[in-house]
mmCIF file of C-alpha atoms in Angstrom:
data_model
loop_
_atom_site.group_PDB
_atom_site.id
_atom_site.type_symbol
_atom_site.label_atom_id
_atom_site.label_comp_id
_atom_site.label_asym_id
_atom_site.label_seq_id
_atom_site.Cartn_x
_atom_site.Cartn_y
_atom_site.Cartn_z
ATOM 1 C CA ASP A 188 0.000 0.000 0.000
ATOM 2 C CA CYS A 189 2.796 2.406 0.848
ATOM 3 C CA GLU A 190 4.166 2.205 -2.687
ATOM 4 C CA ARG A 191 0.926 3.714 -3.945
ATOM 5 C CA CYS A 192 0.835 6.436 -1.312
ATOM 6 C CA GLN A 193 0.277 9.869 -2.838
ATOM 7 C CA CYS A 194 2.671 11.328 -0.285
ATOM 8 C CA HIS A 195 5.591 9.717 -2.123
ATOM 9 C CA GLY A 196 4.368 10.127 -5.670
ATOM 10 C CA GLU A 197 6.776 11.652 -8.169
ATOM 11 C CA ASP A 198 4.073 13.420 -10.152
ATOM 12 C CA LYS A 199 3.003 16.007 -7.604
ATOM 13 C CA ARG A 200 1.034 18.970 -8.911
ATOM 14 C CA THR A 201 0.853 22.043 -6.709
ATOM 15 C CA ALA A 202 -2.046 24.451 -7.198
ATOM 16 C CA ILE A 203 -1.133 28.079 -7.860
ATOM 17 C CA LEU A 204 -3.495 29.333 -5.129
ATOM 18 C CA TYR A 205 -1.934 26.912 -2.645
ATOM 19 C CA THR A 206 1.550 28.121 -3.596
ATOM 20 C CA LEU A 207 0.609 31.762 -3.120
ATOM 21 C CA LEU A 208 -1.170 31.296 0.176
ATOM 22 C CA SER A 209 1.347 28.945 1.752
ATOM 23 C CA GLN A 210 4.538 30.859 1.011
ATOM 24 C CA ASN A 211 4.973 31.541 4.718
ATOM 25 C CA LEU A 212 3.532 28.275 5.952
ATOM 26 C CA HIS A 213 6.170 26.143 7.642
ATOM 27 C CA ARG A 214 5.472 22.566 6.718
ATOM 28 C CA SER A 215 7.001 19.353 7.977
ATOM 29 C CA PRO A 216 6.517 15.723 6.855
ATOM 30 C CA ALA A 217 4.220 15.173 9.847
ATOM 31 C CA HIS A 218 1.727 17.647 8.393
ATOM 32 C CA HIS A 219 1.409 15.846 5.060
ATOM 33 C CA ARG A 220 -1.755 13.797 4.750
ATOM 34 C CA CYS A 221 -0.741 10.275 3.950
ATOM 35 C CA LEU A 222 -3.219 7.885 2.366
ATOM 36 C CA CYS A 223 -1.296 4.622 2.741
ATOM 37 C CA HIS A 224 -2.465 1.855 5.058
ATOM 38 C CA GLN A 225 0.467 2.098 7.465
ATOM 39 C CA ARG A 226 0.378 5.846 8.017
ATOM 40 C CA ARG A 227 -3.301 6.677 7.722
ATOM 41 C CA THR A 228 -4.438 8.137 11.043
ATOM 42 C CA VAL A 229 -7.775 7.271 12.611
ATOM 43 C CA CYS A 230 -9.970 8.208 15.558
ATOM 44 C CA LEU A 231 -12.953 6.655 17.311
ATOM 45 C CA ARG A 232 -16.213 6.787 15.365
ATOM 46 C CA THR A 233 -18.262 7.233 18.570
ATOM 47 C CA PRO A 234 -15.774 8.708 21.060
ATOM 48 C CA HIS A 235 -18.305 9.553 23.777
ATOM 49 C CA VAL A 236 -19.678 6.000 23.968
ATOM 50 C CA THR A 237 -16.338 4.225 23.555
ATOM 51 C CA CYS A 238 -14.402 6.470 25.941
ATOM 52 C CA GLN A 239 -17.073 5.974 28.586
ATOM 53 C CA ALA A 240 -16.865 2.203 28.177
ATOM 54 C CA ALA A 241 -13.048 2.352 28.289
ATOM 55 C CA SER A 242 -13.147 4.489 31.441
ATOM 56 C CA ASN A 243 -15.448 1.949 33.107
ATOM 57 C CA VAL A 244 -13.031 -0.839 32.218
ATOM 58 C CA LEU A 245 -10.121 1.153 33.626
ATOM 59 C CA VAL A 246 -12.002 1.699 36.891
ATOM 60 C CA LYS A 247 -12.623 -2.062 37.146
ATOM 61 C CA THR A 248 -8.942 -2.710 36.382
ATOM 62 C CA VAL A 249 -7.902 -0.447 39.253
ATOM 63 C CA SER A 250 -10.475 -2.149 41.505
ATOM 64 C CA PHE A 251 -8.906 -5.497 40.666
ATOM 65 C CA MET A 252 -5.536 -4.254 41.926
ATOM 66 C CA LYS A 253 -7.121 -2.628 44.985
ATOM 67 C CA ASN A 254 -8.694 -5.919 46.004
ATOM 68 C CA LEU A 255 -5.434 -7.887 45.934
ATOM 69 C CA PRO A 256 -3.926 -7.934 49.458
ATOM 70 C CA SER A 257 -0.704 -9.422 48.095
ATOM 71 C CA PHE A 258 -0.294 -6.397 45.822
ATOM 72 C CA HIS A 259 -0.581 -3.948 48.717
ATOM 73 C CA LEU A 260 2.002 -5.917 50.720
ATOM 74 C CA LEU A 261 4.598 -4.923 48.128
ATOM 75 C CA PRO A 262 6.756 -1.804 48.589
ATOM 76 C CA ARG A 263 5.058 1.268 47.132
ATOM 77 C CA GLU A 264 7.889 1.649 44.613
ATOM 78 C CA ASP A 265 7.283 -1.881 43.315
ATOM 79 C CA GLN A 266 3.547 -1.270 43.092
ATOM 80 C CA LEU A 267 4.133 1.776 40.892
ATOM 81 C CA LEU A 268 6.616 -0.077 38.685
ATOM 82 C CA LEU A 269 4.162 -2.936 38.171
ATOM 83 C CA LEU A 270 1.362 -0.465 37.515
ATOM 84 C CA ASP A 271 3.372 1.374 34.865
ATOM 85 C CA SER A 272 4.423 -1.872 33.196
ATOM 86 C CA CYS A 273 1.166 -3.841 33.350
ATOM 87 C CA TRP A 274 -1.758 -1.426 33.135
ATOM 88 C CA VAL A 275 -2.106 -1.772 29.350
ATOM 89 C CA PRO A 276 -2.397 -5.602 29.144
ATOM 90 C CA LEU A 277 -4.674 -5.602 32.210
ATOM 91 C CA PHE A 278 -6.853 -2.933 30.598
ATOM 92 C CA LEU A 279 -6.970 -4.869 27.324
ATOM 93 C CA LEU A 280 -8.044 -8.007 29.173
ATOM 94 C CA GLY A 281 -10.783 -5.880 30.704
ATOM 95 C CA LEU A 282 -11.925 -4.788 27.244
ATOM 96 C CA VAL A 283 -12.122 -8.424 26.196
ATOM 97 C CA GLN A 284 -13.950 -9.518 29.352
ATOM 98 C CA GLU A 285 -16.467 -6.667 29.094
ATOM 99 C CA MET A 286 -16.940 -7.317 25.359
ATOM 100 C CA VAL A 287 -16.135 -3.698 24.468
ATOM 101 C CA THR A 288 -16.114 -3.214 20.708
ATOM 102 C CA PHE A 289 -15.307 -0.040 18.806
ATOM 103 C CA GLU A 290 -15.034 1.336 15.310
ATOM 104 C CA VAL A 291 -12.636 3.920 13.936
ATOM 105 C CA MET A 292 -12.765 6.348 11.072
ATOM 106 C CA GLU A 293 -10.173 8.347 9.233
ATOM 107 C CA THR A 294 -9.059 11.426 11.128
ATOM 108 C CA PRO A 295 -10.585 14.547 9.528
ATOM 109 C CA ALA A 296 -7.902 16.678 7.942
ATOM 110 C CA PRO A 297 -7.756 20.353 8.956
ATOM 111 C CA SER A 298 -8.426 22.641 6.033
ATOM 112 C CA MET A 299 -5.401 24.216 4.369
ATOM 113 C CA LEU A 300 -6.920 27.671 4.865
ATOM 114 C CA LYS A 301 -7.177 27.023 8.616
ATOM 115 C CA LYS A 302 -3.531 25.940 8.693
ATOM 116 C CA ILE A 303 -2.473 29.079 6.921
ATOM 117 C CA LEU A 304 -4.574 31.441 9.043
ATOM 118 C CA LEU A 305 -3.454 29.857 12.317
ATOM 119 C CA ASP A 306 0.181 29.464 11.343
ATOM 120 C CA GLY A 307 1.321 32.515 13.254
ATOM 121 C CA GLN A 308 -0.513 31.421 16.410
ATOM 122 C CA SER A 309 0.596 27.794 16.299
ATOM 123 C CA LYS A 310 4.247 28.716 16.745
ATOM 124 C CA GLN A 311 3.561 29.597 20.362
ATOM 125 C CA GLN A 312 1.376 26.547 20.945
ATOM 126 C CA GLU A 313 2.496 23.045 21.845
ATOM 127 C CA PRO A 314 2.858 20.524 18.980
ATOM 128 C CA GLU A 315 -0.094 18.585 17.650
ATOM 129 C CA ARG A 316 -0.969 15.337 19.431
ATOM 130 C CA THR A 317 -0.100 12.090 17.787
ATOM 131 C CA GLN A 318 -2.942 10.144 16.210
ATOM 132 C CA PRO A 319 -3.318 6.350 16.109
ATOM 133 C CA THR A 320 -2.647 4.749 12.741
ATOM 134 C CA LEU A 321 -5.049 2.391 11.028
ATOM 135 C CA ALA A 322 -2.426 -0.377 11.013
ATOM 136 C CA ALA A 323 -1.829 -0.073 14.780
ATOM 137 C CA VAL A 324 -5.567 -0.152 15.550
ATOM 138 C CA GLN A 325 -6.045 -3.209 13.333
ATOM 139 C CA ARG A 326 -3.263 -5.010 15.221
ATOM 140 C CA LEU A 327 -5.032 -4.130 18.472
ATOM 141 C CA GLN A 328 -8.367 -5.427 17.200
ATOM 142 C CA CYS A 329 -6.667 -8.620 16.027
ATOM 143 C CA CYS A 330 -5.337 -9.214 19.561
ATOM 144 C CA LEU A 331 -8.788 -8.640 21.043
ATOM 145 C CA ASN A 332 -10.444 -10.961 18.528
ATOM 146 C CA THR A 333 -7.914 -13.701 19.317
ATOM 147 C CA PHE A 334 -8.756 -13.469 23.004
ATOM 148 C CA TRP A 335 -12.490 -13.539 22.310
ATOM 149 C CA SER A 336 -11.961 -16.795 20.441
ATOM 150 C CA LEU A 337 -10.581 -18.350 23.664
ATOM 151 C CA ASP A 338 -13.894 -17.708 25.471
ATOM 152 C CA LEU A 339 -12.287 -17.446 28.918
ATOM 153 C CA SER A 340 -14.287 -17.996 32.093
ATOM 154 C CA PRO A 341 -14.323 -15.360 34.898
ATOM 155 C CA LYS A 342 -11.855 -17.428 36.947
ATOM 156 C CA GLU A 343 -9.522 -17.756 33.976
ATOM 157 C CA TYR A 344 -9.579 -13.974 33.529
ATOM 158 C CA ALA A 345 -8.876 -13.399 37.235
ATOM 159 C CA TYR A 346 -5.882 -15.726 37.469
ATOM 160 C CA LEU A 347 -4.492 -14.576 34.117
ATOM 161 C CA LYS A 348 -4.659 -10.963 35.303
ATOM 162 C CA GLY A 349 -2.721 -11.976 38.416
ATOM 163 C CA ALA A 350 -0.075 -13.703 36.300
ATOM 164 C CA ILE A 351 0.286 -10.558 34.179
ATOM 165 C CA LEU A 352 0.319 -8.113 37.087
ATOM 166 C CA PHE A 353 2.957 -9.939 39.112
ATOM 167 C CA ASN A 354 5.734 -9.723 36.548
ATOM 168 C CA PRO A 355 9.146 -10.258 38.192
ATOM 169 C CA ASP A 356 10.986 -9.183 35.030
ATOM 170 C CA VAL A 357 10.086 -5.503 35.424
ATOM 171 C CA PRO A 358 13.396 -3.645 35.955
ATOM 172 C CA GLY A 359 14.018 -2.001 39.336
ATOM 173 C CA LEU A 360 11.811 -4.210 41.519
ATOM 174 C CA ARG A 361 12.913 -4.588 45.127
ATOM 175 C CA ALA A 362 10.789 -7.659 45.872
ATOM 176 C CA SER A 363 11.274 -9.488 42.571
ATOM 177 C CA LEU A 364 11.619 -12.920 44.225
ATOM 178 C CA TYR A 365 8.344 -12.506 46.106
ATOM 179 C CA ILE A 366 6.653 -11.203 42.957
ATOM 180 C CA ALA A 367 7.942 -14.235 41.038
ATOM 181 C CA SER A 368 6.349 -16.512 43.635
ATOM 182 C CA LEU A 369 3.045 -14.635 43.266
ATOM 183 C CA GLN A 370 3.194 -15.087 39.499
ATOM 184 C CA ARG A 371 3.848 -18.827 39.848
ATOM 185 C CA GLU A 372 0.921 -19.061 42.258
ATOM 186 C CA ALA A 373 -1.394 -17.302 39.793
ATOM 187 C CA GLN A 374 -0.228 -19.482 36.916
ATOM 188 C CA ARG A 375 -0.697 -22.645 38.992
ATOM 189 C CA ALA A 376 -4.218 -21.546 39.935
ATOM 190 C CA LEU A 377 -4.987 -20.866 36.273
ATOM 191 C CA GLN A 378 -3.748 -24.305 35.301
ATOM 192 C CA GLU A 379 -5.825 -25.972 38.015
ATOM 193 C CA VAL A 380 -8.957 -24.157 36.817
ATOM 194 C CA LEU A 381 -8.370 -25.299 33.244
ATOM 195 C CA GLN A 382 -8.222 -29.008 33.994
ATOM 196 C CA PRO A 383 -11.905 -29.516 34.959
ATOM 197 C CA LEU A 384 -13.171 -26.891 32.496
ATOM 198 C CA HIS A 385 -11.246 -28.139 29.448
ATOM 199 C CA PRO A 386 -9.978 -31.666 30.203
ATOM 200 C CA GLU A 387 -9.646 -32.486 26.512
ATOM 201 C CA ASP A 388 -7.587 -29.364 25.653
ATOM 202 C CA GLN A 389 -4.132 -30.057 27.047
ATOM 203 C CA GLY A 390 -2.537 -27.142 25.226
ATOM 204 C CA ARG A 391 -4.951 -24.456 26.425
ATOM 205 C CA PHE A 392 -2.751 -23.243 29.295
ATOM 206 C CA ALA A 393 0.270 -22.644 27.055
ATOM 207 C CA ARG A 394 -1.932 -21.086 24.378
ATOM 208 C CA ILE A 395 -3.464 -18.635 26.850
ATOM 209 C CA LEU A 396 -0.055 -17.508 28.113
ATOM 210 C CA LEU A 397 1.253 -17.191 24.551
ATOM 211 C CA ILE A 398 -1.669 -15.057 23.417
ATOM 212 C CA ALA A 399 -1.439 -12.996 26.615
ATOM 213 C CA SER A 400 2.180 -12.191 25.773
ATOM 214 C CA THR A 401 1.013 -10.456 22.581
ATOM 215 C CA LEU A 402 -0.777 -7.835 24.674
ATOM 216 C CA LYS A 403 2.613 -6.468 25.731
ATOM 217 C CA SER A 404 3.286 -5.514 22.118
ATOM 218 C CA ILE A 405 0.447 -2.969 22.192
ATOM 219 C CA SER A 406 1.866 0.491 22.805
ATOM 220 C CA PRO A 407 0.645 2.445 25.858
ATOM 221 C CA THR A 408 0.714 5.515 23.617
ATOM 222 C CA LEU A 409 -1.769 3.899 21.242
ATOM 223 C CA ILE A 410 -4.153 2.975 24.075
ATOM 224 C CA THR A 411 -3.873 6.423 25.658
ATOM 225 C CA ASP A 412 -4.344 8.343 22.401
ATOM 226 C CA LEU A 413 -7.217 6.170 21.213
ATOM 227 C CA PHE A 414 -9.295 5.727 24.374
ATOM 228 C CA PHE A 415 -8.251 8.362 26.921
ATOM 229 C CA ARG A 416 -6.681 11.403 25.278
ATOM 230 C CA PRO A 417 -10.123 12.797 24.301
ATOM 231 C CA VAL A 418 -11.016 12.630 28.025
ATOM 232 C CA ILE A 419 -7.839 13.517 29.942
ATOM 233 C CA GLY A 420 -6.203 15.923 27.497
ATOM 234 C CA ASN A 421 -2.477 16.231 28.173
ATOM 235 C CA ALA A 422 -2.617 14.627 31.627
ATOM 236 C CA ASP A 423 -0.388 11.633 32.367
ATOM 237 C CA ILE A 424 -2.555 8.507 32.315
ATOM 238 C CA VAL A 425 -0.275 6.558 34.686
ATOM 239 C CA GLU A 426 -0.433 9.358 37.250
ATOM 240 C CA LEU A 427 -4.228 9.352 37.007
ATOM 241 C CA ILE A 428 -4.354 5.585 37.499
ATOM 242 C CA ALA A 429 -2.069 5.902 40.533
ATOM 243 C CA GLU A 430 -4.401 8.554 41.968
ATOM 244 C CA MET A 431 -7.345 6.209 41.463
ATOM 245 C CA LEU A 432 -5.455 3.304 43.026
ATOM 246 C CA TYR A 433 -4.407 5.185 46.147
ATOM 247 C CA GLU A 434 -7.443 7.515 46.196
ATOM 248 C CA ILE A 435 -5.192 10.569 46.340
ATOM 249 C CA THR A 436 -7.909 12.699 44.768
ATOM 250 C CA GLY A 437 -11.575 12.309 43.989
ATOM 251 C CA ARG A 438 -11.036 12.954 40.306
ATOM 252 C CA GLN A 439 -12.956 10.580 38.050
ATOM 253 C CA LEU A 440 -12.383 9.620 34.432
ATOM 254 C CA ALA A 441 -15.460 10.700 32.543
ATOM 255 C CA PRO A 442 -16.037 12.254 29.134
#
């Protein structure tokens, strides 16, 4: 698709009016509208509905961590490191469990006249926010669809979340050995649940862990820009989650 992208075409015709009006317009490659599959930017088709559903899932994700006594026994520094590392896969599991679906559409392009008229003002403003690409969103939806095909039970979700949260490989952990034991305990509990539920599927445990590992490939930036940036603006999503976890403020995520 990229080979056919108009952004890289050799036969580029520039309108005379555009040339005259944009003589003083500072352009960069980021401002060019690309039509190829990899670079095409998208946004939620129904942001109010989807962001509300995503916020509800995030609240439930934080509640899951709040209700784990073993998590609160960890040093506060380790809790924050695990939170920063694991909130995205835990949130994505929540989307799967709550059956949250969403559609995207191509990001509307700002008119060239608006760019030109606002050029002088934009120099003093902060740079434009990044937008999710169609390719990145399709990879995300592929991960979600793969998990839906597993048809996990509530207990499977719970123990899998524990195995993801207690990740001893996160750099900087003080209690990594204890966290490793918690992960083994969660994985053992998951395996024990699988035996009576799926006695004929001996490979289900390994398949679940393998598919769960793909969630780590989803960028936190993508999740933040797609589901939460319309709600929180420029705020740091991890700081907001930490506030929710420790109830530092009464601020709520809501569109």
